[in-house]
N, CA, C and O atoms as a DFTB+ gen file, in Angstrom:
456 C
 N C O
     1  1     -85.899     -18.717     218.566
     2  2     -85.838     -17.292     218.289
     3  2     -87.197     -16.792     217.817
     4  3     -87.995     -17.554     217.271
     5  1     -87.448     -15.518     218.030
     6  2     -88.724     -14.926     217.639
     7  2     -88.969     -15.067     216.143
     8  3     -88.033     -15.095     215.344
     9  1     -90.196     -15.151     215.794
    10  2     -90.577     -15.280     214.386
    11  2     -90.881     -13.924     213.761
    12  3     -91.433     -13.859     212.663
    13  1     -90.527     -12.844     214.450
    14  2     -90.777     -11.499     213.937
    15  2     -90.049     -11.306     212.615
    16  3     -88.901     -11.723     212.463
    17  1     -90.719     -10.675     211.667
    18  2     -90.104     -10.381     210.364
    19  2     -89.058      -9.300     210.563
    20  3     -89.364      -8.210     211.045
    21  1     -87.839      -9.601     210.194
    22  2     -86.731      -8.660     210.389
    23  2     -85.648      -8.956     209.369
    24  3     -85.754      -9.900     208.586
    25  1     -84.602      -8.135     209.389
    26  2     -83.483      -8.380     208.490
    27  2     -82.817      -9.725     208.825
    28  3     -82.443     -10.475     207.923
    29  1     -82.673     -10.020     210.106
    30  2     -82.032     -11.281     210.500
    31  2     -82.867     -12.473     210.048
    32  3     -82.323     -13.451     209.535
    33  1     -84.175     -12.403     210.233
    34  2     -85.010     -13.530     209.798
    35  2     -84.946     -13.686     208.285
    36  3     -84.957     -14.806     207.773
    37  1     -84.878     -12.562     207.564
    38  2     -84.771     -12.627     206.102
    39  2     -83.436     -13.236     205.679
    40  3     -83.374     -14.014     204.726
    41  1     -82.363     -12.875     206.397
    42  2     -81.031     -13.398     206.049
    43  2     -80.982     -14.923     206.116
    44  3     -80.360     -15.572     205.275
    45  1     -81.644     -15.484     207.123
    46  2     -81.542     -16.917     207.348
    47  2     -82.796     -17.676     206.936
    48  3     -82.965     -18.837     207.311
    49  1     -83.676     -17.039     206.173
    50  2     -84.906     -17.684     205.723
    51  2     -84.706     -18.561     204.492
    52  3     -85.572     -19.363     204.144
    53  1     -83.559     -18.402     203.838
    54  2     -83.316     -19.116     202.598
    55  2     -83.608     -18.275     201.368
    56  3     -83.311     -18.686     200.247
    57  1     -84.197     -17.086     201.575
    58  2     -84.499     -16.194     200.450
    59  2     -83.245     -15.559     199.875
    60  3     -83.197     -15.191     198.701
    61  1     -82.218     -15.436     200.734
    62  2     -80.974     -14.802     200.302
    63  2     -79.825     -15.772     200.531
    64  3     -79.855     -16.593     201.448
    65  1     -78.826     -15.662     199.689
    66  2     -77.649     -16.501     199.865
    67  2     -76.734     -15.818     200.881
    68  3     -76.206     -14.733     200.634
    69  1     -76.560     -16.469     202.013
    70  2     -75.690     -15.955     203.069
    71  2     -74.535     -16.927     203.189
    72  3     -74.728     -18.111     203.466
    73  1     -73.342     -16.420     202.979
    74  2     -72.158     -17.281     202.990
    75  2     -71.665     -17.494     204.416
    76  3     -71.593     -16.562     205.216
    77  1     -71.336     -18.716     204.701
    78  2     -70.768     -19.090     205.991
    79  2     -69.251     -18.955     205.903
    80  3     -68.647     -19.315     204.892
    81  1     -68.637     -18.433     206.968
    82  2     -67.187     -18.320     207.010
    83  2     -66.560     -19.713     207.120
    84  3     -67.256     -20.680     207.429
    85  1     -65.273     -19.819     206.872
    86  2     -64.574     -21.103     206.950
    87  2     -64.700     -21.746     208.327
    88  3     -64.725     -22.971     208.445
    89  1     -64.778     -20.922     209.362
    90  2     -64.860     -21.453     210.732
    91  2     -66.286     -21.832     211.129
    92  3     -66.517     -22.259     212.260
    93  1     -67.252     -21.680     210.205
    94  2     -68.634     -22.060     210.475
    95  2     -69.506     -20.922     210.968
    96  3     -70.703     -21.114     211.180
    97  1     -68.937     -19.747     211.154
    98  2     -69.688     -18.600     211.634
    99  2     -70.152     -17.741     210.464
   100  3     -69.605     -17.804     209.362
   101  1     -71.200     -16.918     210.741
   102  2     -71.679     -15.953     209.766
   103  2     -71.164     -14.585     210.163
   104  3     -71.218     -14.215     211.336
   105  1     -70.668     -13.833     209.198
   106  2     -70.133     -12.508     209.464
   107  2     -71.185     -11.465     209.136
   108  3     -71.705     -11.419     208.021
   109  1     -71.494     -10.630     210.117
   110  2     -72.371      -9.479     209.917
   111  2     -71.515      -8.266     210.243
   112  3     -71.007      -8.147     211.358
   113  1     -71.352      -7.381     209.300
   114  2     -70.430      -6.255     209.448
   115  2     -71.047      -5.153     210.313
   116  3     -71.420      -4.089     209.819
   117  1     -71.142      -5.434     211.612
   118  2     -71.648      -4.477     212.599
   119  2     -70.779      -4.567     213.843
   120  3     -70.151      -5.595     214.094
   121  1     -70.743      -3.512     214.607
   122  2     -70.047      -3.524     215.890
   123  2     -70.828      -4.451     216.821
   124  3     -72.030      -4.269     217.013
   125  1     -70.164      -5.420     217.386
   126  2     -70.835      -6.415     218.223
   127  2     -71.043      -6.015     219.667
   128  3     -71.491      -6.828     220.475
   129  1     -70.726      -4.772     220.006
   130  2     -70.787      -4.321     221.394
   131  2     -72.125      -4.631     222.065
   132  3     -72.147      -5.093     223.206
   133  1     -73.227      -4.387     221.381
   134  2     -74.549      -4.550     221.995
   135  2     -75.346      -5.711     221.390
   136  3     -76.557      -5.807     221.591
   137  1     -74.667      -6.581     220.656
   138  2     -75.403      -7.658     219.992
   139  2     -76.088      -8.588     220.993
   140  3     -77.084      -9.225     220.649
   141  1     -75.579      -8.680     222.218
   142  2     -76.227      -9.540     223.221
   143  2     -77.657      -9.089     223.478
   144  3     -78.529      -9.923     223.721
   145  1     -77.918      -7.777     223.429
   146  2     -79.279      -7.283     223.606
   147  2     -80.169      -7.735     222.454
   148  3     -81.321      -8.117     222.658
   149  1     -79.621      -7.685     221.244
   150  2     -80.364      -8.127     220.059
   151  2     -80.678      -9.614     220.180
   152  3     -81.820     -10.031     219.989
   153  1     -79.670     -10.403     220.493
   154  2     -79.835     -11.846     220.595
   155  2     -80.808     -12.220     221.711
   156  3     -81.664     -13.082     221.518
   157  1     -80.686     -11.588     222.862
   158  2     -81.612     -11.889     223.961
   159  2     -83.038     -11.510     223.584
   160  3     -83.973     -12.229     223.936
   161  1     -83.228     -10.394     222.875
   162  2     -84.565     -10.039     222.416
   163  2     -85.100     -11.100     221.464
   164  3     -86.266     -11.483     221.560
   165  1     -84.271     -11.575     220.553
   166  2     -84.708     -12.610     219.621
   167  2     -85.052     -13.900     220.349
   168  3     -85.931     -14.641     219.909
   169  1     -84.377     -14.178     221.448
   170  2     -84.646     -15.396     222.217
   171  2     -85.984     -15.334     222.946
   172  3     -86.767     -16.283     222.894
   173  1     -86.249     -14.206     223.632
   174  2     -87.434     -14.204     224.494
   175  2     -88.333     -12.974     224.384
   176  3     -89.310     -12.854     225.122
   177  1     -88.010     -12.070     223.475
   178  2     -88.893     -10.924     223.259
   179  2     -88.833      -9.865     224.345
   180  3     -89.744      -9.043     224.450
   181  1     -87.784      -9.865     225.155
   182  2     -87.679      -8.885     226.225
   183  2     -86.335      -8.184     226.174
   184  3     -85.409      -8.622     225.492
   185  1     -86.251      -7.097     226.905
   186  2     -84.979      -6.398     227.090
   187  2     -84.993      -5.755     228.462
   188  3     -86.011      -5.220     228.901
   189  1     -83.880      -5.812     229.120
   190  2     -83.669      -5.024     230.328
   191  2     -82.911      -3.787     229.861
   192  3     -81.732      -3.855     229.512
   193  1     -83.614      -2.658     229.861
   194  2     -83.016      -1.426     229.350
   195  2     -81.897      -0.972     230.280
   196  3     -82.087      -0.888     231.493
   197  1     -80.750      -0.684     229.718
   198  2     -79.680      -0.103     230.540
   199  2     -80.108       1.277     231.045
   200  3     -80.924       1.949     230.415
   201  1     -79.563       1.684     232.158
   202  2     -79.859       2.990     232.730
   203  2     -79.249       4.123     231.917
   204  3     -79.699       5.265     232.015
   205  1     -78.247       3.829     231.128
   206  2     -77.501       4.816     230.364
   207  2     -78.222       5.111     229.039
   208  3     -78.369       4.224     228.199
   209  1     -78.668       6.359     228.860
   210  2     -79.412       6.725     227.651
   211  2     -78.572       6.603     226.387
   212  3     -79.109       6.300     225.322
   213  1     -77.267       6.833     226.481
   214  2     -76.390       6.694     225.327
   215  2     -76.362       5.238     224.868
   216  3     -76.452       4.965     223.671
   217  1     -76.239       4.309     225.804
   218  2     -76.244       2.887     225.453
   219  2     -77.592       2.507     224.863
   220  3     -77.648       1.767     223.881
   221  1     -78.682       3.003     225.447
   222  2     -80.012       2.711     224.890
   223  2     -80.118       3.220     223.457
   224  3     -80.714       2.553     222.610
   225  1     -79.546       4.398     223.172
   226  2     -79.619       4.933     221.805
   227  2     -78.786       4.079     220.851
   228  3     -79.165       3.913     219.691
   229  1     -77.660       3.534     221.315
   230  2     -76.860       2.645     220.477
   231  2     -77.608       1.339     220.204
   232  3     -77.575       0.834     219.082
   233  1     -78.271       0.798     221.202
   234  2     -79.063      -0.424     221.012
   235  2     -80.217      -0.145     220.057
   236  3     -80.542      -0.980     219.212
   237  1     -80.835       1.020     220.187
   238  2     -81.915       1.404     219.276
   239  2     -81.415       1.470     217.836
   240  3     -82.110       1.032     216.919
   241  1     -80.229       2.008     217.631
   242  2     -79.651       2.059     216.275
   243  2     -79.471       0.647     215.719
   244  3     -79.734       0.404     214.541
   245  1     -79.029      -0.275     216.558
   246  2     -78.867      -1.663     216.114
   247  2     -80.226      -2.292     215.818
   248  3     -80.375      -3.008     214.828
   249  1     -81.210      -2.032     216.663
   250  2     -82.562      -2.570     216.443
   251  2     -83.127      -2.063     215.125
   252  3     -83.796      -2.804     214.405
   253  1     -82.860      -0.809     214.811
   254  2     -83.322      -0.249     213.527
   255  2     -82.583      -0.899     212.362
   256  3     -83.188      -1.203     211.334
   257  1     -81.288      -1.112     212.518
   258  2     -80.513      -1.765     211.457
   259  2     -81.061      -3.167     211.180
   260  3     -81.236      -3.555     210.025
   261  1     -81.327      -3.915     212.239
   262  2     -81.832      -5.285     212.081
   263  2     -83.345      -5.331     211.837
   264  3     -83.912      -6.407     211.646
   265  1     -83.996      -4.158     211.843
   266  2     -85.426      -4.025     211.567
   267  2     -86.279      -4.848     212.536
   268  3     -87.197      -5.560     212.127
   269  1     -85.959      -4.736     213.810
   270  2     -86.683      -5.453     214.862
   271  2     -87.734      -4.512     215.454
   272  3     -87.472      -3.795     216.420
   273  1     -88.927      -4.528     214.855
   274  2     -89.989      -3.595     215.254
   275  2     -90.345      -3.716     216.732
   276  3     -90.550      -2.707     217.407
   277  1     -90.419      -4.938     217.232
   278  2     -90.765      -5.126     218.646
   279  2     -89.740      -4.520     219.583
   280  3     -90.106      -3.917     220.591
   281  1     -88.469      -4.670     219.268
   282  2     -87.413      -4.101     220.097
   283  2     -87.402      -2.580     219.976
   284  3     -87.188      -1.882     220.967
   285  1     -87.626      -2.073     218.797
   286  2     -87.714      -0.621     218.602
   287  2     -88.834      -0.059     219.473
   288  3     -88.667       0.970     220.128
   289  1     -89.965      -0.738     219.473
   290  2     -91.105      -0.289     220.285
   291  2     -90.747      -0.302     221.771
   292  3     -91.060       0.648     222.489
   293  1     -90.097      -1.365     222.237
   294  2     -89.709      -1.428     223.645
   295  2     -88.735      -0.320     224.018
   296  3     -88.838       0.265     225.096
   297  1     -87.802      -0.036     223.138
   298  2     -86.783       0.971     223.440
   299  2     -87.309       2.395     223.357
   300  3     -86.766       3.288     224.007
   301  1     -88.350       2.624     222.575
   302  2     -88.874       3.977     222.415
   303  2     -90.086       4.248     223.297
   304  3     -90.572       5.378     223.341
   305  1     -90.577       3.242     223.992
   306  2     -91.684       3.431     224.917
   307  2     -91.142       4.059     226.187
   308  3     -90.171       3.577     226.770
   309  1     -91.773       5.127     226.602
   310  2     -91.342       5.793     227.827
   311  2     -91.742       4.919     229.002
   312  3     -92.908       4.552     229.149
   313  1     -90.782       4.593     229.825
   314  2     -91.029       3.742     230.980
   315  2     -91.575       4.561     232.132
   316  3     -91.119       5.676     232.383
   317  1     -92.555       4.005     232.832
   318  2     -93.077       4.643     234.028
   319  2     -92.417       4.070     235.268
   320  3     -92.770       4.438     236.389
   321  1     -91.460       3.172     235.076
   322  2     -90.759       2.578     236.202
   323  2     -89.727       3.555     236.747
   324  3     -89.213       4.395     236.009
   325  1     -89.422       3.445     238.038
   326  2     -88.365       4.307     238.584
   327  2     -87.020       3.928     237.999
   328  3     -86.873       2.834     237.456
   329  1     -86.026       4.817     238.098
   330  2     -84.688       4.485     237.582
   331  2     -84.156       3.222     238.246
   332  3     -84.479       2.922     239.395
   333  1     -83.338       2.491     237.503
   334  2     -82.757       1.268     238.032
   335  2     -81.715       1.576     239.099
   336  3     -80.907       2.491     238.935
   337  1     -81.729       0.818     240.191
   338  2     -80.624       0.941     241.137
   339  2     -79.389       0.264     240.557
   340  3     -79.458      -0.329     239.480
   341  1     -78.280       0.342     241.245
   342  2     -77.051      -0.247     240.716
   343  2     -77.138      -1.763     240.621
   344  3     -76.475      -2.358     239.771
   345  1     -77.939      -2.407     241.471
   346  2     -78.133      -3.859     241.379
   347  2     -79.624      -4.127     241.299
   348  3     -80.412      -3.489     241.998
   349  1     -80.006      -5.050     240.469
   350  2     -81.411      -5.389     240.302
   351  2     -81.531      -6.791     239.760
   352  3     -80.567      -7.378     239.268
   353  1     -82.733      -7.313     239.859
   354  2     -83.048      -8.623     239.294
   355  2     -84.170      -8.397     238.293
   356  3     -85.149      -7.724     238.614
   357  1     -84.051      -8.939     237.098
   358  2     -85.116      -8.746     236.116
   359  2     -85.945     -10.010     236.001
   360  3     -85.440     -11.124     236.141
   361  1     -87.211      -9.813     235.748
   362  2     -88.129     -10.910     235.497
   363  2     -88.617     -10.747     234.076
   364  3     -89.083      -9.667     233.713
   365  1     -88.526     -11.776     233.262
   366  2     -88.906     -11.661     231.862
   367  2     -90.343     -12.066     231.649
   368  3     -90.781     -13.134     232.078
   369  1     -91.059     -11.206     230.986
   370  2     -92.418     -11.468     230.539
   371  2     -92.419     -11.012     229.091
   372  3     -91.944      -9.910     228.814
   373  1     -92.928     -11.799     228.154
   374  2     -92.843     -11.407     226.750
   375  2     -93.286      -9.970     226.499
   376  3     -94.368      -9.552     226.911
   377  1     -92.417      -9.225     225.811
   378  2     -92.621      -7.843     225.408
   379  2     -92.834      -6.887     226.577
   380  3     -93.377      -5.797     226.393
   381  1     -92.417      -7.279     227.767
   382  2     -92.527      -6.434     228.934
   383  2     -91.260      -6.579     229.747
   384  3     -90.661      -7.654     229.768
   385  1     -90.852      -5.555     230.394
   386  2     -89.704      -5.643     231.283
   387  2     -90.163      -5.274     232.676
   388  3     -90.510      -4.122     232.932
   389  1     -90.169      -6.232     233.570
   390  2     -90.520      -5.992     234.962
   391  2     -89.246      -5.970     235.773
   392  3     -88.332      -6.758     235.529
   393  1     -89.183      -5.089     236.717
   394  2     -87.991      -5.001     237.538
   395  2     -88.367      -5.143     238.997
   396  3     -89.355      -4.568     239.453
   397  1     -87.583      -5.906     239.720
   398  2     -87.745      -6.040     241.149
   399  2     -86.482      -5.492     241.775
   400  3     -85.384      -5.962     241.479
   401  1     -86.627      -4.512     242.629
   402  2     -85.447      -3.961     243.280
   403  2     -85.487      -4.297     244.756
   404  3     -86.528      -4.187     245.402
   405  1     -84.365      -4.699     245.274
   406  2     -84.313      -5.021     246.691
   407  2     -84.510      -3.768     247.537
   408  3     -85.008      -3.860     248.659
   409  1     -84.127      -2.587     247.016
   410  2     -84.319      -1.329     247.748
   411  2     -85.792      -1.069     248.016
   412  3     -86.160      -0.681     249.125
   413  1     -86.647      -1.282     247.004
   414  2     -88.076      -1.048     247.155
   415  2     -88.672      -2.031     248.151
   416  3     -89.526      -1.654     248.953
   417  1     -88.240      -3.276     248.113
   418  2     -88.760      -4.285     249.026
   419  2     -88.352      -3.963     250.457
   420  3     -89.145      -4.158     251.378
   421  1     -87.132      -3.475     250.663
   422  2     -86.658      -3.113     251.998
   423  2     -87.478      -1.973     252.574
   424  3     -87.788      -1.973     253.765
   425  1     -87.838      -0.988     251.734
   426  2     -88.638       0.137     252.198
   427  2     -90.026      -0.314     252.612
   428  3     -90.555       0.145     253.625
   429  1     -90.629      -1.225     251.822
   430  2     -91.959      -1.720     252.158
   431  2     -91.918      -2.533     253.442
   432  3     -92.812      -2.406     254.278
   433  1     -90.905      -3.360     253.613
   434  2     -90.807      -4.214     254.780
   435  2     -90.529      -3.437     256.060
   436  3     -90.977      -3.844     257.132
   437  1     -89.798      -2.325     255.972
   438  2     -89.399      -1.605     257.163
   439  2     -90.516      -0.740     257.727
   440  3     -90.458      -0.326     258.885
   441  1     -91.528      -0.467     256.918
   442  2     -92.629       0.368     257.383
   443  2     -92.281       1.848     257.354
   444  3     -93.115       2.676     257.721
   445  1     -91.069       2.205     256.925
   446  2     -90.666       3.609     256.848
   447  2     -91.427       4.302     255.727
   448  3     -91.653       3.722     254.665
   449  1     -91.812       5.523     255.968
   450  2     -92.478       6.316     254.943
   451  2     -91.572       7.481     254.612
   452  3     -91.123       8.217     255.490
   453  1     -91.302       7.637     253.272
   454  2     -90.505       8.742     252.778
   455  2     -89.129       8.660     253.241
   456  3     -88.315       9.523     252.913
């Protein structure tokens, strides 16, 4: 996981007493709907932004709660990339989100203009 200073890193740094549940899990009183984005960011420093601005704003709220400055920066940076098609493949590069769309490749290969 990333070594970025955040609420999560502080929780598990040993500076604070964090109680483990009986089943071995840690309870964080937050809606887990978008936690996969948080966890994936902590794993590799990237995010594939959803096309839905409402979902992005919810993820941003979670990033602010967990004090993840890098994720906040990624979510608030205006992207110059075109909107995502319904299907895409993402390539992860630390702190960058690159997108490859099959639609764009098909247009280049066909020689069609506009």
